Amino acid sequence: DAWKSHGTETHEIMGVSGIKNNTYDPEATQPGSQGSRYESTTSYDIPDNSSTGVESEIVVTAPVSPSRVTVSVNIEHSYIGDLRVVLVRGSSQIVLHDREGGWEDNIAKEYETAFGGTPLIGQDAQGSWTLHVDDNQAQDTGRIKGWSITLVP
């Protein structure tokens, strides 16, 4: 995993629920830029044929006003055309995946999110970030295997 090769140490932090499910790497970088990386490695089953879906939370513990946000998702699913993946920060919702890909399986993708014109850029990123995934058709199942956010000042 290229992400894990960057930075020097990883610290566990407490999620809102009190479960240690997030990590923070204060020196994480992506090629050509500096940033702080937060990660959830807790696996969550995605309910089949349910618009309610499932949510995974990452808590950003340090104040930062990002100029760029990179979201990396690792979702195991046998038919990604069933899935809707949304990044939620406060009242802002950014759709990362909206039932594209048809019969293809699994989403292991990095989303470069400069979010031109959205309220996420230049705003304090400290607090709760949520990845919401719902499966809108029957038969195929999957799970969120993990995801991360890299915030570049």
PDB file of C-alpha atoms in Angstrom:
ATOM      1  CA  ASP A   1       0.000   0.000   0.000  1.00  0.00           C
ATOM      2  CA  ALA A   2       1.684   3.172  -1.234  1.00  0.00           C
ATOM      3  CA  TRP A   3      -0.065   5.298   1.365  1.00  0.00           C
ATOM      4  CA  LYS A   4       1.500   3.435   4.251  1.00  0.00           C
ATOM      5  CA  SER A   5       5.001   3.946   2.892  1.00  0.00           C
ATOM      6  CA  HIS A   6       4.776   7.678   3.604  1.00  0.00           C
ATOM      7  CA  GLY A   7       5.262   9.311   7.001  1.00  0.00           C
ATOM      8  CA  THR A   8       7.189   8.171  10.002  1.00  0.00           C
ATOM      9  CA  GLU A   9       4.713   7.058  12.629  1.00  0.00           C
ATOM     10  CA  THR A  10       1.044   6.300  13.054  1.00  0.00           C
ATOM     11  CA  HIS A  11      -0.966   7.182  16.152  1.00  0.00           C
ATOM     12  CA  GLU A  12      -4.262   5.576  17.125  1.00  0.00           C
ATOM     13  CA  ILE A  13      -7.010   8.027  17.922  1.00  0.00           C
ATOM     14  CA  MET A  14     -10.407   7.483  19.453  1.00  0.00           C
ATOM     15  CA  GLY A  15     -13.513   7.623  17.285  1.00  0.00           C
ATOM     16  CA  VAL A  16     -16.639   9.302  18.582  1.00  0.00           C
ATOM     17  CA  SER A  17     -17.920   5.909  19.688  1.00  0.00           C
ATOM     18  CA  GLY A  18     -14.801   5.393  21.784  1.00  0.00           C
ATOM     19  CA  ILE A  19     -13.569   2.561  19.573  1.00  0.00           C
ATOM     20  CA  LYS A  20     -10.019   2.810  18.288  1.00  0.00           C
ATOM     21  CA  ASN A  21     -10.856   2.650  14.603  1.00  0.00           C
ATOM     22  CA  ASN A  22      -8.986   5.595  13.152  1.00  0.00           C
ATOM     23  CA  THR A  23      -5.311   6.305  12.720  1.00  0.00           C
ATOM     24  CA  TYR A  24      -3.530   9.573  12.107  1.00  0.00           C
ATOM     25  CA  ASP A  25      -0.176   9.941  10.401  1.00  0.00           C
ATOM     26  CA  PRO A  26       1.093  13.483  11.071  1.00  0.00           C
ATOM     27  CA  GLU A  27       3.765  13.323   8.388  1.00  0.00           C
ATOM     28  CA  ALA A  28       1.845  11.519   5.645  1.00  0.00           C
ATOM     29  CA  THR A  29       2.422  12.795   2.160  1.00  0.00           C
ATOM     30  CA  GLN A  30       1.338  12.002  -1.280  1.00  0.00           C
ATOM     31  CA  PRO A  31       3.765  12.480  -4.167  1.00  0.00           C
ATOM     32  CA  GLY A  32       4.587  16.163  -4.547  1.00  0.00           C
ATOM     33  CA  SER A  33       2.710  17.491  -1.517  1.00  0.00           C
ATOM     34  CA  GLN A  34       2.494  17.510   2.261  1.00  0.00           C
ATOM     35  CA  GLY A  35      -0.609  16.609   4.185  1.00  0.00           C
ATOM     36  CA  SER A  36      -2.120  14.941   7.219  1.00  0.00           C
ATOM     37  CA  ARG A  37      -3.666  11.527   6.695  1.00  0.00           C
ATOM     38  CA  TYR A  38      -6.497  10.043   8.754  1.00  0.00           C
ATOM     39  CA  GLU A  39      -7.638   6.464   8.251  1.00  0.00           C
ATOM     40  CA  SER A  40     -10.363   4.023   9.261  1.00  0.00           C
ATOM     41  CA  THR A  41      -9.443   0.346   8.978  1.00  0.00           C
ATOM     42  CA  THR A  42     -12.623  -0.974  10.580  1.00  0.00           C
ATOM     43  CA  SER A  43     -14.666  -3.168   8.232  1.00  0.00           C
ATOM     44  CA  TYR A  44     -18.416  -2.534   7.912  1.00  0.00           C
ATOM     45  CA  ASP A  45     -20.921  -4.752   6.074  1.00  0.00           C
ATOM     46  CA  ILE A  46     -23.052  -2.880   3.542  1.00  0.00           C
ATOM     47  CA  PRO A  47     -26.720  -3.869   3.948  1.00  0.00           C
ATOM     48  CA  ASP A  48     -28.085  -5.359   0.715  1.00  0.00           C
ATOM     49  CA  ASN A  49     -30.856  -3.430  -1.064  1.00  0.00           C
ATOM     50  CA  SER A  50     -31.039  -0.710   1.613  1.00  0.00           C
ATOM     51  CA  SER A  51     -30.991   3.029   0.974  1.00  0.00           C
ATOM     52  CA  THR A  52     -30.145   3.452   4.684  1.00  0.00           C
ATOM     53  CA  GLY A  53     -26.726   1.917   4.005  1.00  0.00           C
ATOM     54  CA  VAL A  54     -23.826   2.063   6.408  1.00  0.00           C
ATOM     55  CA  GLU A  55     -21.529   4.795   7.683  1.00  0.00           C
ATOM     56  CA  SER A  56     -17.892   4.855   8.703  1.00  0.00           C
ATOM     57  CA  GLU A  57     -16.522   7.838  10.585  1.00  0.00           C
ATOM     58  CA  ILE A  58     -13.097   9.427  10.775  1.00  0.00           C
ATOM     59  CA  VAL A  59     -12.438  12.151  13.342  1.00  0.00           C
ATOM     60  CA  VAL A  60      -9.898  14.793  12.353  1.00  0.00           C
ATOM     61  CA  THR A  61      -8.232  15.828  15.602  1.00  0.00           C
ATOM     62  CA  ALA A  62      -6.124  18.806  14.510  1.00  0.00           C
ATOM     63  CA  PRO A  63      -7.277  22.102  13.022  1.00  0.00           C
ATOM     64  CA  VAL A  64      -6.405  22.456   9.333  1.00  0.00           C
ATOM     65  CA  SER A  65      -7.913  24.480   6.495  1.00  0.00           C
ATOM     66  CA  PRO A  66      -7.205  22.291   3.463  1.00  0.00           C
ATOM     67  CA  SER A  67      -6.565  23.496  -0.062  1.00  0.00           C
ATOM     68  CA  ARG A  68      -6.999  19.904  -1.211  1.00  0.00           C
ATOM     69  CA  VAL A  69      -8.660  16.790   0.197  1.00  0.00           C
ATOM     70  CA  THR A  70      -7.849  13.308  -1.074  1.00  0.00           C
ATOM     71  CA  VAL A  71     -10.190  10.459  -0.193  1.00  0.00           C
ATOM     72  CA  SER A  72      -9.102   6.865  -0.698  1.00  0.00           C
ATOM     73  CA  VAL A  73     -11.724   4.114  -0.437  1.00  0.00           C
ATOM     74  CA  ASN A  74     -11.447   0.342  -0.315  1.00  0.00           C
ATOM     75  CA  ILE A  75     -14.870  -1.237  -0.798  1.00  0.00           C
ATOM     76  CA  GLU A  76     -15.396  -4.911  -1.544  1.00  0.00           C
ATOM     77  CA  HIS A  77     -18.619  -5.557  -3.463  1.00  0.00           C
ATOM     78  CA  SER A  78     -19.648  -7.993  -6.195  1.00  0.00           C
ATOM     79  CA  TYR A  79     -21.561  -5.408  -8.302  1.00  0.00           C
ATOM     80  CA  ILE A  80     -20.495  -1.768  -7.860  1.00  0.00           C
ATOM     81  CA  GLY A  81     -23.369  -0.547 -10.040  1.00  0.00           C
ATOM     82  CA  ASP A  82     -25.539  -1.081  -6.934  1.00  0.00           C
ATOM     83  CA  LEU A  83     -23.526   1.367  -4.824  1.00  0.00           C
ATOM     84  CA  ARG A  84     -23.718   5.016  -3.940  1.00  0.00           C
ATOM     85  CA  VAL A  85     -20.718   6.390  -1.992  1.00  0.00           C
ATOM     86  CA  VAL A  86     -20.960   9.825  -0.359  1.00  0.00           C
ATOM     87  CA  LEU A  87     -18.451  11.817   1.696  1.00  0.00           C
ATOM     88  CA  VAL A  88     -20.236  13.803   4.410  1.00  0.00           C
ATOM     89  CA  ARG A  89     -18.708  16.705   6.325  1.00  0.00           C
ATOM     90  CA  GLY A  90     -21.198  18.717   8.361  1.00  0.00           C
ATOM     91  CA  SER A  91     -23.972  19.775   6.005  1.00  0.00           C
ATOM     92  CA  SER A  92     -21.810  19.163   2.899  1.00  0.00           C
ATOM     93  CA  GLN A  93     -22.250  15.965   0.905  1.00  0.00           C
ATOM     94  CA  ILE A  94     -19.932  15.034  -1.965  1.00  0.00           C
ATOM     95  CA  VAL A  95     -20.976  12.073  -4.132  1.00  0.00           C
ATOM     96  CA  LEU A  96     -17.859  10.025  -4.924  1.00  0.00           C
ATOM     97  CA  HIS A  97     -19.567   7.101  -6.687  1.00  0.00           C
ATOM     98  CA  ASP A  98     -23.140   7.037  -7.970  1.00  0.00           C
ATOM     99  CA  ARG A  99     -24.026   3.549  -9.213  1.00  0.00           C
ATOM    100  CA  GLU A 100     -21.425   3.595 -11.994  1.00  0.00           C
ATOM    101  CA  GLY A 101     -19.449   0.565 -13.124  1.00  0.00           C
ATOM    102  CA  GLY A 102     -22.320  -1.871 -13.661  1.00  0.00           C
ATOM    103  CA  TRP A 103     -21.227  -5.455 -13.118  1.00  0.00           C
ATOM    104  CA  GLU A 104     -17.650  -4.589 -12.105  1.00  0.00           C
ATOM    105  CA  ASP A 105     -16.607  -5.564  -8.602  1.00  0.00           C
ATOM    106  CA  ASN A 106     -14.805  -3.666  -5.834  1.00  0.00           C
ATOM    107  CA  ILE A 107     -13.916  -0.004  -5.518  1.00  0.00           C
ATOM    108  CA  ALA A 108     -10.286   0.646  -4.628  1.00  0.00           C
ATOM    109  CA  LYS A 109      -9.958   4.224  -5.694  1.00  0.00           C
ATOM    110  CA  GLU A 110      -8.456   7.543  -4.726  1.00  0.00           C
ATOM    111  CA  TYR A 111     -10.561  10.653  -5.270  1.00  0.00           C
ATOM    112  CA  GLU A 112      -8.650  13.908  -5.672  1.00  0.00           C
ATOM    113  CA  THR A 113     -11.054  16.413  -4.294  1.00  0.00           C
ATOM    114  CA  ALA A 114     -10.140  20.001  -4.857  1.00  0.00           C
ATOM    115  CA  PHE A 115     -13.923  20.504  -4.563  1.00  0.00           C
ATOM    116  CA  GLY A 116     -13.842  23.737  -6.524  1.00  0.00           C
ATOM    117  CA  GLY A 117     -16.427  26.032  -5.028  1.00  0.00           C
ATOM    118  CA  THR A 118     -17.483  23.701  -2.210  1.00  0.00           C
ATOM    119  CA  PRO A 119     -17.455  24.658   1.458  1.00  0.00           C
ATOM    120  CA  LEU A 120     -14.838  21.985   2.285  1.00  0.00           C
ATOM    121  CA  ILE A 121     -11.855  23.896   0.893  1.00  0.00           C
ATOM    122  CA  GLY A 122     -10.382  26.557   3.132  1.00  0.00           C
ATOM    123  CA  GLN A 123     -12.693  25.654   6.027  1.00  0.00           C
ATOM    124  CA  ASP A 124     -11.618  24.118   9.324  1.00  0.00           C
ATOM    125  CA  ALA A 125     -11.547  20.350   8.760  1.00  0.00           C
ATOM    126  CA  GLN A 126     -11.343  19.401  12.437  1.00  0.00           C
ATOM    127  CA  GLY A 127     -14.166  17.103  13.520  1.00  0.00           C
ATOM    128  CA  SER A 128     -16.230  14.298  12.060  1.00  0.00           C
ATOM    129  CA  TRP A 129     -15.991  13.082   8.423  1.00  0.00           C
ATOM    130  CA  THR A 130     -18.281  10.262   7.344  1.00  0.00           C
ATOM    131  CA  LEU A 131     -18.247   7.862   4.417  1.00  0.00           C
ATOM    132  CA  HIS A 132     -21.818   6.762   3.662  1.00  0.00           C
ATOM    133  CA  VAL A 133     -22.324   3.735   1.389  1.00  0.00           C
ATOM    134  CA  ASP A 134     -25.659   2.333   0.322  1.00  0.00           C
ATOM    135  CA  ASP A 135     -26.554  -0.622  -1.899  1.00  0.00           C
ATOM    136  CA  ASN A 136     -29.666   0.058  -3.963  1.00  0.00           C
ATOM    137  CA  GLN A 137     -30.325  -3.381  -5.489  1.00  0.00           C
ATOM    138  CA  ALA A 138     -30.826  -6.930  -4.220  1.00  0.00           C
ATOM    139  CA  GLN A 139     -28.528  -9.976  -4.516  1.00  0.00           C
ATOM    140  CA  ASP A 140     -24.968  -8.625  -4.415  1.00  0.00           C
ATOM    141  CA  THR A 141     -23.289  -7.841  -1.102  1.00  0.00           C
ATOM    142  CA  GLY A 142     -20.124  -6.244   0.181  1.00  0.00           C
ATOM    143  CA  ARG A 143     -18.339  -4.242   2.839  1.00  0.00           C
ATOM    144  CA  ILE A 144     -16.333  -1.120   3.468  1.00  0.00           C
ATOM    145  CA  LYS A 145     -12.856  -2.496   4.134  1.00  0.00           C
ATOM    146  CA  GLY A 146     -11.328   0.874   4.951  1.00  0.00           C
ATOM    147  CA  TRP A 147     -10.889   4.447   3.819  1.00  0.00           C
ATOM    148  CA  SER A 148      -8.726   7.476   4.455  1.00  0.00           C
ATOM    149  CA  ILE A 149      -8.621  11.237   4.115  1.00  0.00           C
ATOM    150  CA  THR A 150      -5.492  13.254   3.383  1.00  0.00           C
ATOM    151  CA  LEU A 151      -5.798  16.968   4.110  1.00  0.00           C
ATOM    152  CA  VAL A 152      -3.295  19.242   2.375  1.00  0.00           C
ATOM    153  CA  PRO A 153      -3.018  22.779   3.821  1.00  0.00           C
TER     154      PRO A 153
END
